[in-house]
PDB file of C-alpha atoms in Angstrom:
ATOM      1  CA  MET A   1       3.281   4.704  19.596  1.00 93.00           C
ATOM      2  CA  LEU A   2       4.433   6.946  15.610  1.00 96.00           C
ATOM      3  CA  GLY A   3       5.076   9.845  17.343  1.00 93.00           C
ATOM      4  CA  ASP A   4       1.481  10.390  18.964  1.00 93.00           C
ATOM      5  CA  VAL A   5      -0.404   8.467  16.573  1.00 96.00           C
ATOM      6  CA  ARG A   6      -1.422   5.187  18.721  1.00 96.00           C
ATOM      7  CA  VAL A   7      -1.488   1.498  16.581  1.00 97.00           C
ATOM      8  CA  GLY A   8      -2.185  -2.202  17.196  1.00 97.00           C
ATOM      9  CA  ALA A   9       0.820  -4.166  18.085  1.00 97.00           C
ATOM     10  CA  VAL A  10       1.380  -5.687  14.523  1.00 98.00           C
ATOM     11  CA  GLY A  11       1.730  -4.763  12.129  1.00 98.00           C
ATOM     12  CA  LEU A  12       0.422  -5.616   7.648  1.00 98.00           C
ATOM     13  CA  GLY A  13       3.500  -5.418   5.575  1.00 97.00           C
ATOM     14  CA  THR A  14       1.987  -5.051   2.165  1.00 97.00           C
ATOM     15  CA  MET A  15       4.848  -5.949  -0.101  1.00 96.00           C
ATOM     16  CA  PRO A  16       3.382  -9.618  -1.182  1.00 96.00           C
ATOM     17  CA  LEU A  17      -0.224  -8.782  -2.420  1.00 97.00           C
ATOM     18  CA  SER A  18       1.855  -5.948  -4.887  1.00 96.00           C
ATOM     19  CA  ILE A  19       4.519  -7.532  -6.488  1.00 95.00           C
ATOM     20  CA  GLU A  20       4.674 -10.694  -8.801  1.00 94.00           C
ATOM     21  CA  GLY A  21       4.148 -13.573  -6.514  1.00 93.00           C
ATOM     22  CA  ARG A  22       1.877 -11.776  -5.600  1.00 95.00           C
ATOM     23  CA  PRO A  23      -2.694 -13.074  -5.170  1.00 96.00           C
ATOM     24  CA  ASP A  24      -5.243 -11.827  -7.398  1.00 97.00           C
ATOM     25  CA  GLY A  25      -6.811  -8.382  -6.400  1.00 96.00           C
ATOM     26  CA  ALA A  26      -9.977 -10.396  -4.440  1.00 98.00           C
ATOM     27  CA  ARG A  27      -7.307 -12.223  -1.909  1.00 98.00           C
ATOM     28  CA  ALA A  28      -5.409  -9.887  -1.606  1.00 98.00           C
ATOM     29  CA  VAL A  29      -8.584  -7.577  -1.034  1.00 98.00           C
ATOM     30  CA  ALA A  30      -9.728  -9.766   1.054  1.00 98.00           C
ATOM     31  CA  THR A  31      -6.511 -10.263   3.088  1.00 98.00           C
ATOM     32  CA  VAL A  32      -6.161  -6.870   4.117  1.00 98.00           C
ATOM     33  CA  HIS A  33      -9.752  -6.644   5.128  1.00 98.00           C
ATOM     34  CA  ALA A  34      -8.658  -9.590   7.776  1.00 98.00           C
ATOM     35  CA  ALA A  35      -5.930  -7.998   8.988  1.00 98.00           C
ATOM     36  CA  LEU A  36      -8.596  -5.161   9.761  1.00 98.00           C
ATOM     37  CA  ASP A  37     -10.899  -7.304  11.473  1.00 98.00           C
ATOM     38  CA  ALA A  38      -7.985  -8.962  13.847  1.00 98.00           C
ATOM     39  CA  GLY A  39      -7.059  -5.259  15.100  1.00 97.00           C
ATOM     40  CA  VAL A  40      -4.268  -4.233  12.876  1.00 98.00           C
ATOM     41  CA  THR A  41      -4.184  -0.890  12.229  1.00 98.00           C
ATOM     42  CA  LEU A  42      -0.687   0.209  10.610  1.00 98.00           C
ATOM     43  CA  LEU A  43      -0.738  -0.648   6.655  1.00 98.00           C
ATOM     44  CA  ASP A  44       2.937  -0.510   5.046  1.00 98.00           C
ATOM     45  CA  THR A  45       3.480  -0.220   1.346  1.00 98.00           C
ATOM     46  CA  ALA A  46       6.037   2.076  -0.874  1.00 98.00           C
ATOM     47  CA  ASP A  47       5.366   2.802  -4.021  1.00 98.00           C
ATOM     48  CA  SER A  48       7.934   0.810  -6.048  1.00 97.00           C
ATOM     49  CA  TYR A  49       5.809  -2.694  -4.908  1.00 97.00           C
ATOM     50  CA  TYR A  50       4.450  -2.912  -8.348  1.00 96.00           C
ATOM     51  CA  PRO A  51       6.281  -6.488 -10.695  1.00 95.00           C
ATOM     52  CA  PRO A  52       8.242  -5.850 -12.831  1.00 92.00           C
ATOM     53  CA  GLY A  53       6.350  -4.161 -16.683  1.00 89.00           C
ATOM     54  CA  GLY A  54       3.909  -2.538 -14.057  1.00 92.00           C
ATOM     55  CA  GLU A  55       2.961   0.943 -12.745  1.00 92.00           C
ATOM     56  CA  PRO A  56       4.390   1.825  -9.552  1.00 95.00           C
ATOM     57  CA  GLY A  57       2.368   2.392  -6.153  1.00 96.00           C
ATOM     58  CA  GLU A  58       0.420  -1.449  -6.901  1.00 96.00           C
ATOM     59  CA  GLY A  59       0.628  -1.522  -3.369  1.00 97.00           C
ATOM     60  CA  GLU A  60      -0.529   1.897  -3.306  1.00 98.00           C
ATOM     61  CA  ARG A  61      -3.359   1.598  -5.630  1.00 98.00           C
ATOM     62  CA  LEU A  62      -4.364  -1.585  -3.509  1.00 98.00           C
ATOM     63  CA  VAL A  63      -4.254  -0.376   0.348  1.00 98.00           C
ATOM     64  CA  ALA A  64      -6.338   2.078  -1.332  1.00 98.00           C
ATOM     65  CA  ARG A  65      -8.866   0.725  -2.698  1.00 98.00           C
ATOM     66  CA  ALA A  66      -9.122  -2.623   0.774  1.00 98.00           C
ATOM     67  CA  LEU A  67      -9.594   0.563   2.443  1.00 98.00           C
ATOM     68  CA  ALA A  68     -12.593   1.923   0.922  1.00 98.00           C
ATOM     69  CA  SER A  69     -14.011  -1.278   0.533  1.00 98.00           C
ATOM     70  CA  TYR A  70     -13.359  -1.928   3.449  1.00 98.00           C
ATOM     71  CA  GLY A  71     -16.996  -2.307   5.830  1.00 96.00           C
ATOM     72  CA  GLY A  72     -15.496  -1.558   9.794  1.00 96.00           C
ATOM     73  CA  ARG A  73     -14.113   2.481  10.331  1.00 95.00           C
ATOM     74  CA  THR A  74     -11.049   2.830   9.367  1.00 97.00           C
ATOM     75  CA  ASP A  75     -10.899   6.241  10.707  1.00 95.00           C
ATOM     76  CA  GLY A  76      -8.447   4.326  13.139  1.00 96.00           C
ATOM     77  CA  VAL A  77      -5.491   3.318  10.276  1.00 98.00           C
ATOM     78  CA  LEU A  78      -2.410   5.229   9.656  1.00 98.00           C
ATOM     79  CA  VAL A  79      -0.568   3.415   6.344  1.00 98.00           C
ATOM     80  CA  ALA A  80       2.804   4.269   5.714  1.00 98.00           C
ATOM     81  CA  THR A  81       4.786   4.496   2.377  1.00 98.00           C
ATOM     82  CA  LYS A  82       8.070   4.634   1.473  1.00 98.00           C
ATOM     83  CA  GLY A  83       8.862   6.740  -1.409  1.00 98.00           C
ATOM     84  CA  GLY A  84      13.149   6.983  -3.188  1.00 98.00           C
ATOM     85  CA  ARG A  85      13.074   2.535  -4.402  1.00 97.00           C
ATOM     86  CA  GLY A  86      12.165   1.714  -7.702  1.00 95.00           C
ATOM     87  CA  ARG A  87      12.379  -1.279 -10.042  1.00 95.00           C
ATOM     88  CA  THR A  88      14.226  -2.351 -13.547  1.00 94.00           C
ATOM     89  CA  ALA A  89      12.131  -5.375 -16.534  1.00 92.00           C
ATOM     90  CA  ASP A  90      14.163  -7.401 -15.065  1.00 92.00           C
ATOM     91  CA  GLY A  91      12.778  -7.457 -11.517  1.00 92.00           C
ATOM     92  CA  GLY A  92      15.042  -6.253 -10.062  1.00 94.00           C
ATOM     93  CA  TRP A  93      15.245  -2.358  -7.037  1.00 96.00           C
ATOM     94  CA  THR A  94      17.061   0.491  -8.121  1.00 96.00           C
ATOM     95  CA  VAL A  95      17.544   3.852  -5.218  1.00 97.00           C
ATOM     96  CA  ASP A  96      16.731   7.255  -6.389  1.00 98.00           C
ATOM     97  CA  GLY A  97      16.752  10.008  -3.330  1.00 98.00           C
ATOM     98  CA  ARG A  98      17.687  13.350  -5.127  1.00 98.00           C
ATOM     99  CA  PRO A  99      15.104  15.338  -3.445  1.00 98.00           C
ATOM    100  CA  ALA A 100      13.204  16.536  -6.202  1.00 98.00           C
ATOM    101  CA  HIS A 101      12.604  13.203  -7.146  1.00 98.00           C
ATOM    102  CA  LEU A 102      11.230  12.307  -3.905  1.00 98.00           C
ATOM    103  CA  ARG A 103       8.899  15.332  -3.891  1.00 98.00           C
ATOM    104  CA  ARG A 104       7.583  13.892  -6.589  1.00 98.00           C
ATOM    105  CA  ALA A 105       7.337  10.656  -5.546  1.00 98.00           C
ATOM    106  CA  ALA A 106       4.862  11.782  -2.199  1.00 98.00           C
ATOM    107  CA  GLU A 107       3.487  14.123  -4.413  1.00 98.00           C
ATOM    108  CA  ALA A 108       1.630  10.506  -6.230  1.00 98.00           C
ATOM    109  CA  SER A 109       1.975   8.254  -3.412  1.00 98.00           C
ATOM    110  CA  ALA A 110      -0.888  10.650  -2.018  1.00 98.00           C
ATOM    111  CA  ARG A 111      -2.838  10.617  -4.990  1.00 98.00           C
ATOM    112  CA  ARG A 112      -2.505   6.995  -5.092  1.00 98.00           C
ATOM    113  CA  LEU A 113      -3.478   6.595  -1.218  1.00 98.00           C
ATOM    114  CA  GLY A 114      -6.604   9.292  -1.783  1.00 95.00           C
ATOM    115  CA  GLY A 115      -5.478  12.666  -2.247  1.00 91.00           C
ATOM    116  CA  GLY A 116      -4.565  14.091   1.699  1.00 94.00           C
ATOM    117  CA  ALA A 117      -1.398  13.461   3.734  1.00 97.00           C
ATOM    118  CA  ILE A 118       0.096  10.829   3.511  1.00 98.00           C
ATOM    119  CA  GLY A 119      -0.081  10.187   7.466  1.00 98.00           C
ATOM    120  CA  LEU A 120       3.713   8.480   7.781  1.00 98.00           C
ATOM    121  CA  TYR A 121       6.386   8.050   4.275  1.00 98.00           C
ATOM    122  CA  GLN A 122       9.438   6.785   4.994  1.00 98.00           C
ATOM    123  CA  LEU A 123      12.741   7.141   2.832  1.00 98.00           C
ATOM    124  CA  HIS A 124      12.844   3.895   1.167  1.00 98.00           C
ATOM    125  CA  LYS A 125      17.254   3.593   1.323  1.00 98.00           C
ATOM    126  CA  PRO A 126      20.164   5.917   1.203  1.00 98.00           C
ATOM    127  CA  ASP A 127      21.146   6.695  -2.323  1.00 98.00           C
ATOM    128  CA  PRO A 128      24.794   6.286  -2.383  1.00 98.00           C
ATOM    129  CA  ASP A 129      24.330   8.196  -4.679  1.00 98.00           C
ATOM    130  CA  VAL A 130      23.233  11.695  -3.338  1.00 98.00           C
ATOM    131  CA  PRO A 131      24.318  13.262   0.572  1.00 98.00           C
ATOM    132  CA  TYR A 132      21.832  11.426   2.447  1.00 98.00           C
ATOM    133  CA  ALA A 133      20.984  15.257   4.594  1.00 98.00           C
ATOM    134  CA  GLU A 134      20.148  16.333   1.472  1.00 98.00           C
ATOM    135  CA  SER A 135      17.297  13.316   0.751  1.00 98.00           C
ATOM    136  CA  LEU A 136      16.268  13.801   4.705  1.00 98.00           C
ATOM    137  CA  GLY A 137      15.589  17.387   3.816  1.00 98.00           C
ATOM    138  CA  ALA A 138      13.547  16.349   0.802  1.00 98.00           C
ATOM    139  CA  VAL A 139      11.867  15.016   3.952  1.00 98.00           C
ATOM    140  CA  ARG A 140      11.421  17.601   5.417  1.00 98.00           C
ATOM    141  CA  GLU A 141       9.705  19.626   2.770  1.00 98.00           C
ATOM    142  CA  LEU A 142       7.122  17.729   2.852  1.00 98.00           C
ATOM    143  CA  LEU A 143       6.536  17.570   6.426  1.00 98.00           C
ATOM    144  CA  ASP A 144       6.537  21.599   6.439  1.00 98.00           C
ATOM    145  CA  ALA A 145       4.251  21.748   3.160  1.00 98.00           C
ATOM    146  CA  GLY A 146       1.072  19.311   4.662  1.00 98.00           C
ATOM    147  CA  THR A 147       2.062  16.411   2.330  1.00 98.00           C
ATOM    148  CA  VAL A 148       2.889  13.787   5.023  1.00 98.00           C
ATOM    149  CA  ARG A 149       2.567  14.090   9.418  1.00 98.00           C
ATOM    150  CA  LEU A 150       5.131  12.298  10.240  1.00 98.00           C
ATOM    151  CA  ALA A 151       8.373  10.650   8.866  1.00 98.00           C
ATOM    152  CA  GLY A 152      10.525   6.973   9.296  1.00 98.00           C
ATOM    153  CA  VAL A 153      13.817   6.177   7.221  1.00 98.00           C
ATOM    154  CA  SER A 154      14.280   2.150   6.874  1.00 98.00           C
ATOM    155  CA  ASN A 155      17.591   0.492   5.804  1.00 98.00           C
ATOM    156  CA  VAL A 156      19.460   3.190   8.202  1.00 98.00           C
ATOM    157  CA  ASP A 157      21.911   2.369  10.076  1.00 98.00           C
ATOM    158  CA  ALA A 158      23.426   4.281  13.698  1.00 98.00           C
ATOM    159  CA  GLY A 159      24.729   7.413  11.952  1.00 98.00           C
ATOM    160  CA  GLN A 160      21.676   6.983   9.739  1.00 98.00           C
ATOM    161  CA  ILE A 161      18.899   7.225  11.917  1.00 98.00           C
ATOM    162  CA  LEU A 162      21.199  10.123  14.179  1.00 98.00           C
ATOM    163  CA  LEU A 163      21.514  12.574  11.398  1.00 98.00           C
ATOM    164  CA  ALA A 164      17.647  11.588  10.715  1.00 98.00           C
ATOM    165  CA  ARG A 165      16.850  13.030  13.865  1.00 98.00           C
ATOM    166  CA  GLU A 166      18.697  15.753  13.731  1.00 98.00           C
ATOM    167  CA  VAL A 167      17.526  17.171  10.276  1.00 98.00           C
ATOM    168  CA  LEU A 168      13.647  15.895  10.950  1.00 98.00           C
ATOM    169  CA  GLY A 169      13.554  16.653  15.316  1.00 97.00           C
ATOM    170  CA  ASP A 170      10.253  14.425  16.839  1.00 96.00           C
ATOM    171  CA  ARG A 171       8.490  14.173  13.274  1.00 97.00           C
ATOM    172  CA  LEU A 172      11.156  11.608  13.074  1.00 98.00           C
ATOM    173  CA  VAL A 173       8.939   8.555  14.689  1.00 98.00           C
ATOM    174  CA  SER A 174       9.987   5.048  13.319  1.00 98.00           C
ATOM    175  CA  VAL A 175      12.820   3.474  11.584  1.00 98.00           C
ATOM    176  CA  GLN A 176      11.874   0.270   9.627  1.00 98.00           C
ATOM    177  CA  ASN A 177      15.157  -2.369   8.832  1.00 98.00           C
ATOM    178  CA  ARG A 178      15.677  -5.602   8.794  1.00 97.00           C
ATOM    179  CA  TYR A 179      15.592  -7.798  11.831  1.00 97.00           C
ATOM    180  CA  SER A 180      14.135 -11.526  11.869  1.00 95.00           C
ATOM    181  CA  PRO A 181      16.006 -14.961  13.561  1.00 94.00           C
ATOM    182  CA  ALA A 182      17.492 -15.193  11.234  1.00 92.00           C
ATOM    183  CA  VAL A 183      18.459 -11.950  10.405  1.00 93.00           C
ATOM    184  CA  ARG A 184      20.533 -10.367  13.715  1.00 93.00           C
ATOM    185  CA  ASP A 185      22.519  -7.700  12.691  1.00 94.00           C
ATOM    186  CA  SER A 186      20.304  -4.329  13.122  1.00 97.00           C
ATOM    187  CA  GLY A 187      20.506  -5.194  17.117  1.00 96.00           C
ATOM    188  CA  ALA A 188      22.643  -1.704  17.874  1.00 97.00           C
ATOM    189  CA  GLU A 189      19.228   0.496  15.200  1.00 98.00           C
ATOM    190  CA  LEU A 190      17.077  -1.577  17.141  1.00 98.00           C
ATOM    191  CA  ARG A 191      18.258  -0.427  20.543  1.00 97.00           C
ATOM    192  CA  LEU A 192      19.102   3.170  19.730  1.00 98.00           C
ATOM    193  CA  CYS A 193      15.288   3.688  18.665  1.00 98.00           C
ATOM    194  CA  ALA A 194      14.805   2.275  22.245  1.00 97.00           C
ATOM    195  CA  ASP A 195      16.242   5.417  23.157  1.00 98.00           C
ATOM    196  CA  LEU A 196      15.263   7.865  21.635  1.00 98.00           C
ATOM    197  CA  GLY A 197      11.690   6.269  21.818  1.00 97.00           C
ATOM    198  CA  LEU A 198      11.540   6.142  18.548  1.00 98.00           C
ATOM    199  CA  ALA A 199       9.255   2.685  16.633  1.00 98.00           C
ATOM    200  CA  PHE A 200      11.449  -0.192  14.950  1.00 98.00           C
ATOM    201  CA  LEU A 201       9.805  -1.468  12.141  1.00 98.00           C
ATOM    202  CA  PRO A 202      11.232  -4.913  11.094  1.00 97.00           C
ATOM    203  CA  TRP A 203      10.715  -5.928   8.056  1.00 96.00           C
ATOM    204  CA  SER A 204      10.856  -9.334   7.005  1.00 95.00           C
ATOM    205  CA  PRO A 205       9.959 -10.526  10.479  1.00 96.00           C
ATOM    206  CA  LEU A 206       9.717 -14.194   9.847  1.00 95.00           C
ATOM    207  CA  GLY A 207      12.918 -15.491   8.206  1.00 92.00           C
ATOM    208  CA  GLY A 208      14.829 -18.140   9.514  1.00 87.00           C
ATOM    209  CA  ILE A 209      10.993 -19.562  10.306  1.00 89.00           C
ATOM    210  CA  SER A 210      10.152 -21.919   8.855  1.00 61.00           C
ATOM    211  CA  ARG A 211       6.521 -21.507   6.548  1.00 55.00           C
ATOM    212  CA  SER A 212       3.111 -23.518   7.802  1.00 43.00           C
ATOM    213  CA  SER A 213      -0.267 -24.407   6.501  1.00 36.00           C
ATOM    214  CA  LEU A 214      -1.501 -23.539  10.052  1.00 37.00           C
ATOM    215  CA  ASP A 215      -3.416 -26.422   9.826  1.00 37.00           C
ATOM    216  CA  GLY A 216      -1.295 -28.027  12.564  1.00 43.00           C
ATOM    217  CA  ALA A 217       1.742 -28.744  14.260  1.00 44.00           C
ATOM    218  CA  SER A 218       1.942 -32.398  11.957  1.00 37.00           C
ATOM    219  CA  ALA A 219       1.771 -29.593   9.268  1.00 43.00           C
ATOM    220  CA  LEU A 220       4.966 -27.593  10.134  1.00 45.00           C
ATOM    221  CA  GLU A 221       8.149 -28.261   7.797  1.00 55.00           C
ATOM    222  CA  GLU A 222      10.873 -27.293  10.395  1.00 60.00           C
ATOM    223  CA  ASP A 223      14.014 -25.633  10.839  1.00 67.00           C
ATOM    224  CA  PRO A 224      16.291 -27.671  12.380  1.00 73.00           C
ATOM    225  CA  GLU A 225      18.518 -24.532  13.342  1.00 78.00           C
ATOM    226  CA  PHE A 226      15.778 -22.650  14.202  1.00 86.00           C
ATOM    227  CA  GLY A 227      14.111 -25.798  15.947  1.00 87.00           C
ATOM    228  CA  ALA A 228      13.080 -23.442  19.589  1.00 91.00           C
ATOM    229  CA  PHE A 229      10.585 -21.550  18.179  1.00 93.00           C
ATOM    230  CA  HIS A 230       8.825 -24.782  16.589  1.00 91.00           C
ATOM    231  CA  ARG A 231       9.031 -26.615  19.596  1.00 92.00           C
ATOM    232  CA  VAL A 232       7.340 -22.962  21.765  1.00 94.00           C
ATOM    233  CA  ALA A 233       5.023 -23.355  19.201  1.00 94.00           C
ATOM    234  CA  ARG A 234       4.108 -26.996  19.472  1.00 92.00           C
ATOM    235  CA  ALA A 235       3.665 -26.615  23.430  1.00 95.00           C
ATOM    236  CA  ARG A 236       1.546 -24.331  22.404  1.00 95.00           C
ATOM    237  CA  GLY A 237      -0.315 -25.471  20.498  1.00 95.00           C
ATOM    238  CA  THR A 238       0.074 -22.094  17.768  1.00 95.00           C
ATOM    239  CA  SER A 239       2.316 -21.642  14.814  1.00 94.00           C
ATOM    240  CA  PRO A 240       6.312 -20.732  14.947  1.00 94.00           C
ATOM    241  CA  GLN A 241       5.060 -17.429  12.777  1.00 95.00           C
ATOM    242  CA  ARG A 242       3.535 -15.596  15.835  1.00 97.00           C
ATOM    243  CA  VAL A 243       5.609 -17.051  17.400  1.00 97.00           C
ATOM    244  CA  ALA A 244       8.528 -15.167  15.849  1.00 97.00           C
ATOM    245  CA  LEU A 245       6.655 -12.027  16.277  1.00 98.00           C
ATOM    246  CA  ALA A 246       6.303 -12.750  19.735  1.00 98.00           C
ATOM    247  CA  TRP A 247       9.742 -12.703  20.667  1.00 97.00           C
ATOM    248  CA  LEU A 248      10.149 -10.019  18.745  1.00 98.00           C
ATOM    249  CA  LEU A 249       7.319  -7.733  20.940  1.00 98.00           C
ATOM    250  CA  SER A 250       9.965  -9.204  23.692  1.00 97.00           C
ATOM    251  CA  LEU A 251      12.780  -6.942  22.682  1.00 97.00           C
ATOM    252  CA  SER A 252      11.458  -3.809  23.106  1.00 96.00           C
ATOM    253  CA  GLU A 253       8.035  -1.685  23.936  1.00 96.00           C
ATOM    254  CA  THR A 254       8.863   0.480  20.829  1.00 97.00           C
ATOM    255  CA  VAL A 255       9.301  -2.892  17.869  1.00 98.00           C
ATOM    256  CA  LEU A 256       6.327  -2.873  15.514  1.00 98.00           C
ATOM    257  CA  PRO A 257       6.014  -6.037  14.062  1.00 98.00           C
ATOM    258  CA  ILE A 258       4.838  -5.490   9.968  1.00 98.00           C
ATOM    259  CA  PRO A 259       4.508  -9.324   8.669  1.00 97.00           C
ATOM    260  CA  GLY A 260       3.853  -9.494   5.329  1.00 96.00           C
ATOM    261  CA  ALA A 261       0.535 -11.784   4.355  1.00 96.00           C
ATOM    262  CA  SER A 262      -0.708 -13.586   1.541  1.00 95.00           C
ATOM    263  CA  ARG A 263      -3.943 -14.909   2.170  1.00 96.00           C
ATOM    264  CA  PRO A 264      -6.277 -14.124   5.441  1.00 98.00           C
ATOM    265  CA  GLU A 265      -5.337 -16.966   7.492  1.00 97.00           C
ATOM    266  CA  THR A 266      -1.692 -15.672   7.886  1.00 96.00           C
ATOM    267  CA  ALA A 267      -2.613 -12.089   8.502  1.00 97.00           C
ATOM    268  CA  ARG A 268      -5.223 -13.325  11.763  1.00 98.00           C
ATOM    269  CA  ASP A 269      -2.294 -15.392  12.392  1.00 97.00           C
ATOM    270  CA  SER A 270       0.125 -12.727  12.852  1.00 97.00           C
ATOM    271  CA  ALA A 271      -1.960 -10.340  14.586  1.00 98.00           C
ATOM    272  CA  ALA A 272      -2.825 -12.641  16.979  1.00 98.00           C
ATOM    273  CA  ALA A 273       0.847 -12.607  17.595  1.00 98.00           C
ATOM    274  CA  ALA A 274       0.428  -9.287  20.014  1.00 97.00           C
ATOM    275  CA  GLY A 275      -1.828 -11.034  22.223  1.00 97.00           C
ATOM    276  CA  LEU A 276       0.731 -14.143  22.822  1.00 97.00           C
ATOM    277  CA  VAL A 277       2.784 -13.244  25.960  1.00 97.00           C
ATOM    278  CA  LEU A 278       5.960 -15.651  26.548  1.00 97.00           C
ATOM    279  CA  THR A 279       7.113 -16.845  29.770  1.00 97.00           C
ATOM    280  CA  GLU A 280      10.839 -16.412  30.476  1.00 96.00           C
ATOM    281  CA  GLU A 281      11.430 -19.778  30.690  1.00 96.00           C
ATOM    282  CA  GLU A 282      10.489 -19.597  26.583  1.00 96.00           C
ATOM    283  CA  LEU A 283      11.949 -16.240  26.454  1.00 96.00           C
ATOM    284  CA  GLU A 284      15.353 -18.132  27.573  1.00 94.00           C
ATOM    285  CA  GLU A 285      14.972 -21.033  24.945  1.00 92.00           C
ATOM    286  CA  LEU A 286      15.342 -18.386  22.660  1.00 91.00           C
ATOM    287  CA  GLU A 287      17.727 -16.397  24.128  1.00 82.00           C
ATOM    288  CA  GLU A 288      19.509 -20.067  24.234  1.00 73.00           C
ATOM    289  CA  LEU A 289      19.565 -19.782  20.379  1.00 57.00           C
ATOM    290  CA  GLU A 290      20.423 -16.462  19.404  1.00 55.00           C
ATOM    291  CA  GLU A 291      23.623 -16.966  22.572  1.00 51.00           C
ATOM    292  CA  LEU A 292      25.131 -20.672  19.864  1.00 43.00           C
ATOM    293  CA  GLU A 293      24.682 -18.234  16.356  1.00 47.00           C
ATOM    294  CA  GLU A 294      27.423 -16.041  17.851  1.00 48.00           C
ATOM    295  CA  SER A 295      29.514 -18.538  19.540  1.00 44.00           C
ATOM    296  CA  ALA A 296      29.270 -20.475  15.838  1.00 41.00           C
ATOM    297  CA  GLY A 297      29.535 -16.974  13.744  1.00 43.00           C
ATOM    298  CA  ALA A 298      32.446 -16.579  16.312  1.00 43.00           C
ATOM    299  CA  GLY A 299      34.492 -19.319  15.753  1.00 40.00           C
ATOM    300  CA  ALA A 300      33.804 -19.073  12.177  1.00 37.00           C
ATOM    301  CA  ARG A 301      35.116 -15.412  12.179  1.00 34.00           C
ATOM    302  CA  GLY A 302      38.747 -17.279  14.752  1.00 38.00           C
TER     303      GLY A 302
END
């Protein structure tokens, strides 16, 4: 649940479809359509998802085109976008949390997405040069004005989540932080979201899992550090990516992964993780990996 809106257990992150290295437009739209066909009802984008030298909002325009050209129903699809970041000419990323900028950015995002209220608007990253409460105040104004329906925050710590809850109240419905088999430093934030009933959207949720051609186990390039995910995948006859997403879903009822995809096959494979329930034995094997990582980290710190 995102507030009072029910969405599928796995979303689609559209960043790979919008920035440098993106597929051509036809394949990008086909990838979104494949996700929708597979039951995905949350599409995540941002106004900063565009290649260097491009125009802000390319990812949002892609989502709008894909929805407009989809042959099925889209009334149950929630589009989430983000504001507060930009790109530099050399491919870097900027942060701008000034209230005036956020208001303009949200209004522009709403126009690109079709002119109605934005389903979920997320403050992309705290700006170190702007008090976070001021940036959150701008989001509250957008909620009050009806420019956005629901609000979220991203790349935040526990204290910032609590501040966002104080400023936005129950209209704060989600937190989007990086979390994956390889990056697990938002555990405290994940647990806080579970306590508060906020959706936790792991971005880059497949970090650490080797890429797969999805043509069978023989095509997998296994990373020994995360071999448990590959072993479980081989035993199940599925992909390690699907296992990683199922593992994330097992961590909390509020976890909602948003894996990216650049072709229809990977979008369908990720969506299928919603139907993969790992056994206690499989989860224990994956948890043993985490315990080994923590022990190795403690040894290095010692």
